[in-house]
Amino acid sequence: MPVEHLAIIMDGNGRWATERNLSRSDGHRAGAKQIAKVVEAAREFGIKYLTVYAFSTENWKRPADEVRVLMELISEFSSNSLSDMLKNGVRLRTIGRTDDLPLISRTALKQAIKATENNRDFTITVALSYGGRAELIDGMNKMLKERKSDEPLTEAEFRNYLYAPDIPDPDLLIRTGGEMRISNFLLWQLSYSELYVTPVYWPDFGREELKKALDSFAARDRRFGGLNDKK
Ligand code: FPP
C-alpha cells in the first residue's frame, strides 16, 4: 500500500541551530525553507496529503521572541509559497485553533487558502495552535451544540466533528529530531499509522531522508488489528 497521507512532526530546529552557533530562530528559518523541499519530494513520491506540525497549543509557552519569529515565518510561508502552490496544484489548509494567531498571519493564511481551494493534486495541511486533545474537545463541544439525534454515537459520525474530516488518516507519521513521542499530534487520526522516528533534525530532512522513511514503510506489515491475508 502506498503512502497517501504523510504526517510529520518537524522537530530539531533548535538543536540544529545550537550545534551551528546560530539562534533558535535561525533554526526555525531553516526549517521553514525545508517545507517546500519536502512538499516537492512528497509529490514526486506520489503522496497526496501532507500534514505538518508547525505550532502546538503548548508552543505559546515559548519565549515571546521565538513565538514572534514563528508567526512571521507562517505569514511568509503563506505568501512566498503561493505561486508554487498554484503552479503545482497544491491546496493549503490549516487545522488548529487558528483564531489564536496574530491577524497578520491569519490574513496571509486566509488569502493562500482561498487562492488554492480548488487545487486537488496535493494538499498540505499546516497544524497551527494545534493540539490533539484540543481538537477532540473542540469536536465534542461542536457536537454537543449541533447534534440532534439521541442514537449512540459512532466513530464514523464523530469523525465529522474533527477539524478536517474529509482528509484520510495518515498512513505514516515521521518524527525528526529523535524523540519517541506523539506530542499531542493527531491523537484520533494516528490510531493505526506507522511510526518512523529519525535522529535527523528537521532542517536536514530532505528528499533522501524521506525516501528512507518511505522504504521503511513499504517493508511494514500493516494489519489494523487483524491478521494479514498472506499468513
Ligand atoms: C520544533 O523544533 C519545531 C517547531 C516547534 C516548529 C516547526 C516550525 C517550522 C518548521 C517553521 C515554521 C513553520 C511554517 C509552516 C512556515 P524545536 O524548536 O522544538 O527544536 P528542538 O527540539 O531542537 O529545540
mmCIF file of N, CA, C and O in Angstrom, residues 3-7 48-51 93 123 125 159 164-171 186 189-190 193:
data_model
loop_
_atom_site.group_PDB
_atom_site.id
_atom_site.type_symbol
_atom_site.label_atom_id
_atom_site.label_comp_id
_atom_site.label_asym_id
_atom_site.label_seq_id
_atom_site.Cartn_x
_atom_site.Cartn_y
_atom_site.Cartn_z
ATOM 1 N N VAL A 3 1.917 5.323 0.497
ATOM 2 C CA VAL A 3 1.561 6.357 1.472
ATOM 3 C C VAL A 3 0.718 7.407 0.744
ATOM 4 O O VAL A 3 1.184 8.073 -0.170
ATOM 5 N N GLU A 4 -0.528 7.523 1.170
ATOM 6 C CA GLU A 4 -1.390 8.556 0.603
ATOM 7 C C GLU A 4 -1.295 9.834 1.453
ATOM 8 O O GLU A 4 -1.238 10.932 0.953
ATOM 9 N N HIS A 5 -1.269 9.614 2.765
ATOM 10 C CA HIS A 5 -1.201 10.756 3.691
ATOM 11 C C HIS A 5 0.009 10.582 4.612
ATOM 12 O O HIS A 5 0.107 9.598 5.352
ATOM 13 N N LEU A 6 0.888 11.551 4.557
ATOM 14 C CA LEU A 6 2.083 11.578 5.412
ATOM 15 C C LEU A 6 1.932 12.703 6.428
ATOM 16 O O LEU A 6 1.588 13.829 6.053
ATOM 17 N N ALA A 7 2.168 12.383 7.697
ATOM 18 C CA ALA A 7 2.158 13.425 8.736
ATOM 19 C C ALA A 7 3.585 13.559 9.271
ATOM 20 O O ALA A 7 4.308 12.560 9.360
ATOM 21 N N LYS A 48 -0.365 12.224 -1.532
ATOM 22 C CA LYS A 48 -1.444 13.166 -1.868
ATOM 23 C C LYS A 48 -1.693 14.201 -0.764
ATOM 24 O O LYS A 48 -2.182 15.291 -1.038
ATOM 25 N N TYR A 49 -1.445 13.780 0.474
ATOM 26 C CA TYR A 49 -1.710 14.667 1.618
ATOM 27 C C TYR A 49 -0.481 14.715 2.517
ATOM 28 O O TYR A 49 0.082 13.654 2.852
ATOM 29 N N LEU A 50 -0.112 15.919 2.922
ATOM 30 C CA LEU A 50 0.978 16.097 3.880
ATOM 31 C C LEU A 50 0.453 16.979 5.005
ATOM 32 O O LEU A 50 -0.125 18.045 4.737
ATOM 33 N N THR A 51 0.589 16.519 6.230
ATOM 34 C CA THR A 51 0.187 17.345 7.370
ATOM 35 C C THR A 51 1.412 17.598 8.236
ATOM 36 O O THR A 51 2.081 16.647 8.646
ATOM 37 N N ARG A 93 -4.259 24.064 3.581
ATOM 38 C CA ARG A 93 -5.288 24.090 4.626
ATOM 39 C C ARG A 93 -4.608 24.233 5.979
ATOM 40 O O ARG A 93 -3.406 24.042 6.085
ATOM 41 N N THR A 123 -2.480 18.145 -1.095
ATOM 42 C CA THR A 123 -2.966 19.021 -0.026
ATOM 43 C C THR A 123 -1.925 19.092 1.082
ATOM 44 O O THR A 123 -1.529 18.052 1.618
ATOM 45 N N THR A 125 -1.547 20.410 4.807
ATOM 46 C CA THR A 125 -2.296 20.910 5.951
ATOM 47 C C THR A 125 -1.295 21.292 7.029
ATOM 48 O O THR A 125 -0.464 20.482 7.434
ATOM 49 N N ARG A 159 -16.145 11.488 13.706
ATOM 50 C CA ARG A 159 -15.095 11.977 12.815
ATOM 51 C C ARG A 159 -15.484 13.294 12.120
ATOM 52 O O ARG A 159 -14.649 14.161 11.881
ATOM 53 N N ALA A 164 -10.618 18.324 10.122
ATOM 54 C CA ALA A 164 -10.542 18.047 8.672
ATOM 55 C C ALA A 164 -11.041 16.635 8.389
ATOM 56 O O ALA A 164 -10.270 15.743 8.048
ATOM 57 N N PRO A 165 -12.362 16.433 8.549
ATOM 58 C CA PRO A 165 -12.909 15.072 8.460
ATOM 59 C C PRO A 165 -12.745 14.423 7.096
ATOM 60 O O PRO A 165 -12.758 13.200 6.981
ATOM 61 N N ASP A 166 -12.591 15.253 6.065
ATOM 62 C CA ASP A 166 -12.502 14.709 4.705
ATOM 63 C C ASP A 166 -11.110 14.199 4.357
ATOM 64 O O ASP A 166 -10.928 13.548 3.327
ATOM 65 N N ILE A 167 -10.122 14.497 5.178
ATOM 66 C CA ILE A 167 -8.756 14.044 4.884
ATOM 67 C C ILE A 167 -8.555 12.654 5.506
ATOM 68 O O ILE A 167 -8.853 12.460 6.682
ATOM 69 N N PRO A 168 -8.071 11.672 4.708
ATOM 70 C CA PRO A 168 -7.918 10.322 5.271
ATOM 71 C C PRO A 168 -6.886 10.311 6.399
ATOM 72 O O PRO A 168 -6.038 11.211 6.483
ATOM 73 N N ASP A 169 -6.950 9.313 7.267
ATOM 74 C CA ASP A 169 -5.980 9.212 8.365
ATOM 75 C C ASP A 169 -4.571 9.030 7.795
ATOM 76 O O ASP A 169 -4.396 8.400 6.747
ATOM 77 N N PRO A 170 -3.543 9.534 8.484
ATOM 78 C CA PRO A 170 -2.177 9.354 7.978
ATOM 79 C C PRO A 170 -1.793 7.876 7.933
ATOM 80 O O PRO A 170 -2.101 7.116 8.853
ATOM 81 N N ASP A 171 -1.124 7.480 6.855
ATOM 82 C CA ASP A 171 -0.559 6.134 6.783
ATOM 83 C C ASP A 171 0.736 6.076 7.582
ATOM 84 O O ASP A 171 1.049 5.074 8.200
ATOM 85 N N LEU A 186 -2.497 14.848 16.325
ATOM 86 C CA LEU A 186 -3.462 13.990 15.632
ATOM 87 C C LEU A 186 -3.833 12.720 16.414
ATOM 88 O O LEU A 186 -3.770 11.616 15.884
ATOM 89 N N GLN A 189 -6.449 10.553 14.692
ATOM 90 C CA GLN A 189 -6.117 10.113 13.323
ATOM 91 C C GLN A 189 -4.924 9.164 13.263
ATOM 92 O O GLN A 189 -4.767 8.428 12.289
ATOM 93 N N LEU A 190 -4.051 9.182 14.276
ATOM 94 C CA LEU A 190 -2.828 8.362 14.208
ATOM 95 C C LEU A 190 -3.035 6.936 14.736
ATOM 96 O O LEU A 190 -2.067 6.169 14.808
ATOM 97 N N SER A 193 -1.566 4.540 12.311
ATOM 98 C CA SER A 193 -0.458 4.999 11.462
ATOM 99 C C SER A 193 0.832 4.283 11.850
ATOM 100 O O SER A 193 1.056 3.983 13.022
#
